[in-house]
Amino acid sequence: MSDDFRLGGDLLINRMGFGAMRLPTNSFHGPARDPGTGRAVLRRAVELGVNHIDTAAFYTSGDGTVRANTLIREALHPYPAGLVIATKVGPVFTADGGVAAATDPGALRAQVEENLAELGLDRLDLVYLRIGGVASPPHGESIAARFTVLAALREEGLIRHLGLSHVDAAHLTEARDIAPVAAVQNHFHAAEGDDIEVLAACERAGIAYVPFFPLGGGMSDLDGERMTEVTGRHGATVAQIALALLLARSPVTLAIPGTGSLAHLEENTAAGSIVLTEEDLADLAAERTAPVRTPTDRSAS
């Protein structure tokens, strides 16, 4: 498989990217992390060849003093040629600390403009419409009105490509009837292989599939007897093999592992050079229910 992917058909990116959610804080809206370390992680990520960064204006520390978008601008602006920054809009935080969906067109425009201002951009490369919270996607709920708003902002020139996050196959079909969809960002655990239907739809259409929490987000265990055998063959960590497995699943899968640690960043990025063998895939498949594509030569672009 190629190490690269053409997002939206025109933006050539490395399939091993970086997620910015853990830069401001290690837990969602938890205590602030050192912003200097966050900026160092971003600069090192670009040095290691990362040219796809996933962020959102709502990626902040609990006290709001450290913001992922601000760190990205401070560390990398003016942005190097070829760097693609993806962001998300949709969620709004309520007074009681809960999360609701922004459905008002003005609210969605304001969120897009917030991301533009924080990142110091005139146009956003990729904007996902995030649907729902962290539970299963809201099946049966129409997203047409919200996606139409973003499609209009794309026509206006504020957005280059549109994406969807936390959706099912019906949502994807509904959105594609309105405007082109360049990427889908859904929960997909590397060791469990859930959300196969949406992944298959993305593969058929050449749409990027970008899993969030592919390693469980610290909430599940990736270890197993077969996994231990595979890590031993490659002299790798469990997380590295899981990321390599994620990329081996389909030519449209992209990885965006996030961290606030330089050492962890380098470990994650190195996973992009691991090529799993047929024996590896067979062993890992024995611990999962979903099939894995047999990898081809990943040295080609």
Coordinates of C-alpha atoms in Angstrom, one line a residue:
M1 CA 0.0 0.0 0.0
S2 CA 1.1 3.6 -0.6
D3 CA 2.3 5.6 2.3
D4 CA 0.4 8.6 0.8
F5 CA -3.2 9.4 0.1
R6 CA -4.8 12.1 -2.0
L7 CA -7.4 13.7 0.2
G8 CA -10.3 15.0 -1.8
G9 CA -8.4 13.9 -4.9
D10 CA -5.9 16.8 -4.7
L11 CA -4.2 17.1 -1.3
L12 CA -1.3 14.6 -1.1
I13 CA -0.8 13.6 2.5
N14 CA 1.1 11.0 4.5
R15 CA -1.2 8.3 5.8
M16 CA 0.4 8.7 9.3
G17 CA -0.8 12.0 10.6
F18 CA -1.2 13.6 14.0
G19 CA -4.2 14.3 16.2
A20 CA -4.0 17.5 18.3
M21 CA -6.6 16.6 20.9
R22 CA -4.1 15.7 23.6
L23 CA -1.9 18.8 23.2
P24 CA -3.9 21.1 25.5
T25 CA -4.7 18.4 28.1
N26 CA -4.3 14.6 28.5
S27 CA -8.0 14.1 29.1
F28 CA -11.0 15.9 27.6
H29 CA -11.1 19.3 29.2
G30 CA -8.7 18.2 32.0
P31 CA -5.8 20.2 33.5
A32 CA -3.7 22.2 31.1
R33 CA -0.5 20.8 29.7
D34 CA 2.7 22.8 29.2
P35 CA 2.1 24.8 25.9
G36 CA 5.9 24.9 25.2
T37 CA 5.9 21.1 25.1
G38 CA 2.9 21.1 22.8
R39 CA 4.6 23.5 20.4
A40 CA 7.7 21.3 20.4
V41 CA 5.6 18.2 19.6
L42 CA 4.0 19.9 16.7
R43 CA 7.4 21.1 15.3
R44 CA 8.9 17.6 15.7
A45 CA 5.8 16.0 14.0
V46 CA 6.4 18.1 10.9
E47 CA 10.2 17.3 11.0
L48 CA 9.2 13.6 11.0
G49 CA 7.2 14.0 7.8
V50 CA 3.7 14.5 9.2
N51 CA 1.7 16.7 6.9
H52 CA -1.8 16.0 8.1
I53 CA -2.9 17.5 11.5
D54 CA -6.3 17.0 12.9
T55 CA -7.7 19.6 15.3
A56 CA -10.8 21.4 16.5
A57 CA -11.5 24.7 18.2
F58 CA -13.1 22.8 21.1
Y59 CA -9.8 21.0 21.8
T60 CA -8.9 23.0 24.9
S61 CA -7.7 22.5 28.5
G62 CA -10.4 22.6 31.2
D63 CA -9.6 26.2 32.1
G64 CA -9.5 27.3 28.5
T65 CA -5.9 28.6 28.8
V66 CA -4.4 26.1 26.3
R67 CA -6.0 25.6 22.9
A68 CA -4.9 23.2 20.2
N69 CA -5.5 25.6 17.4
T70 CA -3.5 28.3 19.1
L71 CA -0.6 25.9 19.6
I72 CA -0.7 24.9 16.0
R73 CA -0.6 28.5 14.8
E74 CA 2.2 29.5 17.3
A75 CA 4.3 26.5 16.4
L76 CA 3.9 26.2 12.7
H77 CA 2.6 29.5 11.1
P78 CA 3.5 30.5 8.4
Y79 CA 2.6 26.9 7.6
P80 CA 5.0 24.8 5.5
A81 CA 3.9 24.0 1.9
G82 CA 1.8 20.9 1.7
L83 CA 0.7 20.9 5.4
V84 CA -3.0 19.9 5.6
I85 CA -5.0 21.0 8.7
A86 CA -8.4 19.4 9.3
T87 CA -10.8 20.6 11.9
K88 CA -14.3 19.9 13.2
V89 CA -17.5 21.8 13.9
G90 CA -20.8 20.9 15.3
P91 CA -20.6 20.3 19.0
V92 CA -21.5 23.1 21.4
F93 CA -21.0 23.0 25.2
T94 CA -23.9 23.7 27.4
A95 CA -23.9 25.6 30.7
D96 CA -24.0 22.4 32.7
G97 CA -20.9 21.0 31.0
G98 CA -22.8 18.8 28.5
V99 CA -22.5 18.7 24.7
A100 CA -25.2 19.5 22.2
A101 CA -25.3 19.8 18.4
A102 CA -25.2 23.1 16.7
T103 CA -28.0 23.2 14.3
D104 CA -28.4 26.9 13.7
P105 CA -26.7 28.0 10.4
G106 CA -25.2 31.1 12.2
A107 CA -23.7 28.9 14.9
L108 CA -22.0 26.6 12.3
R109 CA -20.6 29.6 10.4
A110 CA -19.3 31.1 13.6
Q111 CA -17.5 27.9 14.4
V112 CA -15.9 27.8 11.0
E113 CA -14.8 31.5 11.4
E114 CA -13.5 30.7 14.9
N115 CA -11.2 28.0 13.4
L116 CA -10.1 30.3 10.6
A117 CA -9.1 33.0 13.1
E118 CA -7.4 30.7 15.6
L119 CA -5.4 28.9 12.9
G120 CA -4.6 32.1 11.0
L121 CA -6.0 30.8 7.7
D122 CA -8.2 32.3 5.0
R123 CA -9.5 28.8 4.0
L124 CA -9.7 25.5 5.9
D125 CA -8.4 22.5 4.1
L126 CA -10.9 20.1 5.6
V127 CA -13.9 20.6 7.9
Y128 CA -15.8 17.7 9.5
L129 CA -19.4 18.0 10.5
R130 CA -19.3 16.2 13.9
I131 CA -22.5 14.5 14.7
G132 CA -23.5 13.4 18.3
G133 CA -21.3 12.7 21.3
V134 CA -19.1 9.7 22.0
A135 CA -21.8 7.0 22.1
S136 CA -23.1 5.4 18.8
P137 CA -24.0 7.7 15.9
P138 CA -27.5 9.1 16.0
H139 CA -29.1 6.6 13.6
G140 CA -32.1 8.0 11.7
E141 CA -31.3 11.6 12.4
S142 CA -31.1 13.8 9.3
I143 CA -27.9 15.8 8.8
A144 CA -29.0 17.5 5.6
A145 CA -29.7 21.0 7.0
R146 CA -26.3 21.1 8.8
F147 CA -24.3 19.7 5.9
T148 CA -26.0 22.1 3.5
V149 CA -24.7 25.0 5.6
L150 CA -21.1 23.7 5.3
A151 CA -21.6 23.1 1.6
A152 CA -22.5 26.8 1.2
L153 CA -19.4 27.8 3.1
R154 CA -17.4 25.6 0.8
E155 CA -18.9 27.4 -2.2
E156 CA -18.1 30.7 -0.6
G157 CA -14.4 29.7 -0.4
L158 CA -14.0 29.3 3.3
I159 CA -13.6 25.5 3.2
R160 CA -11.7 23.4 0.6
H161 CA -13.1 19.9 1.5
L162 CA -15.9 18.6 3.6
G163 CA -16.0 15.6 6.0
L164 CA -18.3 13.9 8.4
S165 CA -17.6 12.6 11.9
H166 CA -19.4 10.1 14.0
V167 CA -21.9 9.1 11.3
D168 CA -23.4 5.9 9.9
A169 CA -23.7 4.8 6.3
A170 CA -27.1 6.5 5.8
H171 CA -25.6 9.8 6.9
L172 CA -22.8 9.4 4.4
T173 CA -25.3 8.7 1.6
E174 CA -27.4 11.7 2.6
A175 CA -24.4 14.1 2.7
R176 CA -23.0 12.9 -0.6
D177 CA -26.3 13.9 -2.3
I178 CA -25.6 17.5 -1.1
A179 CA -21.9 17.9 -1.7
P180 CA -18.7 15.8 -2.1
V181 CA -17.4 14.1 1.1
A182 CA -13.6 13.9 1.2
A183 CA -13.2 12.1 4.6
V184 CA -15.1 10.3 7.4
Q185 CA -13.8 10.3 10.9
N186 CA -15.5 7.6 13.0
H187 CA -14.6 5.5 16.0
F188 CA -12.8 2.4 14.8
H189 CA -10.8 0.2 17.2
A190 CA -7.8 -1.3 15.5
A191 CA -8.2 -4.6 17.4
E192 CA -12.0 -4.9 17.1
G193 CA -12.7 -3.7 13.6
D194 CA -16.1 -2.1 14.2
D195 CA -17.8 0.3 11.7
I196 CA -16.9 -2.0 8.7
E197 CA -20.0 -0.8 6.7
V198 CA -18.9 2.8 6.6
L199 CA -15.2 1.9 6.0
A200 CA -16.4 -0.3 3.0
A201 CA -18.5 2.6 1.6
C202 CA -15.5 5.0 1.9
E203 CA -13.2 2.5 0.2
R204 CA -15.6 2.1 -2.8
A205 CA -15.8 5.9 -3.2
G206 CA -12.2 6.7 -2.5
I207 CA -13.1 8.7 0.6
A208 CA -10.5 8.9 3.4
Y209 CA -11.5 7.0 6.5
V210 CA -9.9 8.5 9.6
P211 CA -10.4 6.5 12.9
F212 CA -10.5 8.3 16.2
F213 CA -9.5 6.3 19.4
P214 CA -8.1 3.5 17.2
L215 CA -6.0 2.3 20.1
G216 CA -8.9 2.5 22.5
G217 CA -8.2 6.0 23.8
G218 CA -6.8 4.5 27.0
M219 CA -10.1 2.8 27.7
S220 CA -9.5 -0.7 26.3
D221 CA -6.7 -3.2 26.1
L222 CA -4.9 -4.1 22.9
D223 CA -2.8 -6.9 24.4
G224 CA -3.2 -10.5 23.4
E225 CA -1.2 -13.7 22.9
R226 CA -1.0 -13.2 19.1
M227 CA -0.3 -9.5 19.4
T228 CA 2.6 -10.3 21.7
E229 CA 4.0 -12.7 19.0
V230 CA 3.7 -10.1 16.3
T231 CA 5.3 -7.3 18.4
G232 CA 8.2 -9.7 19.1
R233 CA 8.8 -10.3 15.4
H234 CA 9.1 -6.6 14.6
G235 CA 10.7 -5.4 17.8
A236 CA 7.8 -3.0 18.1
T237 CA 5.3 -1.9 20.7
V238 CA 1.6 -3.0 20.8
A239 CA 0.5 0.5 19.9
Q240 CA 2.9 0.5 16.8
I241 CA 1.5 -2.8 15.6
A242 CA -2.0 -1.6 16.1
L243 CA -1.3 1.5 14.0
A244 CA 0.3 -0.6 11.3
L245 CA -2.7 -2.9 11.3
L246 CA -5.0 0.1 11.0
L247 CA -3.1 1.2 7.8
A248 CA -3.1 -2.3 6.5
R249 CA -6.9 -2.6 6.7
S250 CA -7.6 -0.4 3.6
P251 CA -5.8 2.0 1.2
V252 CA -8.2 4.7 2.4
T253 CA -7.5 4.5 6.1
L254 CA -5.5 7.3 7.7
A255 CA -4.0 7.3 11.2
I256 CA -4.0 10.4 13.4
P257 CA -2.6 9.2 16.8
G258 CA -2.4 12.0 19.3
T259 CA 0.0 12.7 22.1
G260 CA 1.5 15.5 24.1
S261 CA 4.8 13.6 24.5
L262 CA 7.8 13.8 22.1
A263 CA 8.8 10.2 22.8
H264 CA 5.3 8.9 22.2
L265 CA 5.1 11.0 19.0
E266 CA 8.3 9.4 17.6
E267 CA 7.0 5.9 18.6
N268 CA 3.7 6.5 16.8
T269 CA 5.3 8.0 13.7
A270 CA 7.7 5.1 13.4
A271 CA 4.7 2.7 13.1
G272 CA 4.2 4.1 9.6
S273 CA 7.3 2.2 8.4
I274 CA 6.1 -1.2 9.8
V275 CA 4.9 -3.6 7.0
L276 CA 2.9 -6.5 8.4
T277 CA 3.4 -9.8 6.7
E278 CA 0.6 -12.3 5.8
E279 CA 1.6 -14.3 8.9
D280 CA 1.2 -11.2 11.1
L281 CA -2.2 -10.5 9.6
A282 CA -3.3 -14.0 10.1
D283 CA -2.2 -14.1 13.7
L284 CA -3.9 -10.7 14.4
A285 CA -7.1 -11.8 12.6
A286 CA -7.3 -14.7 15.0
E287 CA -7.9 -12.3 17.8
R288 CA -10.5 -10.2 16.0
T289 CA -13.7 -10.8 14.0
A290 CA -13.1 -8.5 11.1
P291 CA -10.9 -9.4 8.1
V292 CA -7.8 -7.5 7.2
R293 CA -6.6 -6.7 3.7
T294 CA -3.3 -8.4 2.8
P295 CA -0.8 -5.5 2.3
T296 CA 1.0 -5.0 -0.9
D297 CA 4.2 -3.0 -1.5
R298 CA 3.9 0.2 0.6
S299 CA 7.0 1.8 -0.8
A300 CA 5.2 3.2 -3.8
S301 CA 3.6 6.6 -3.8

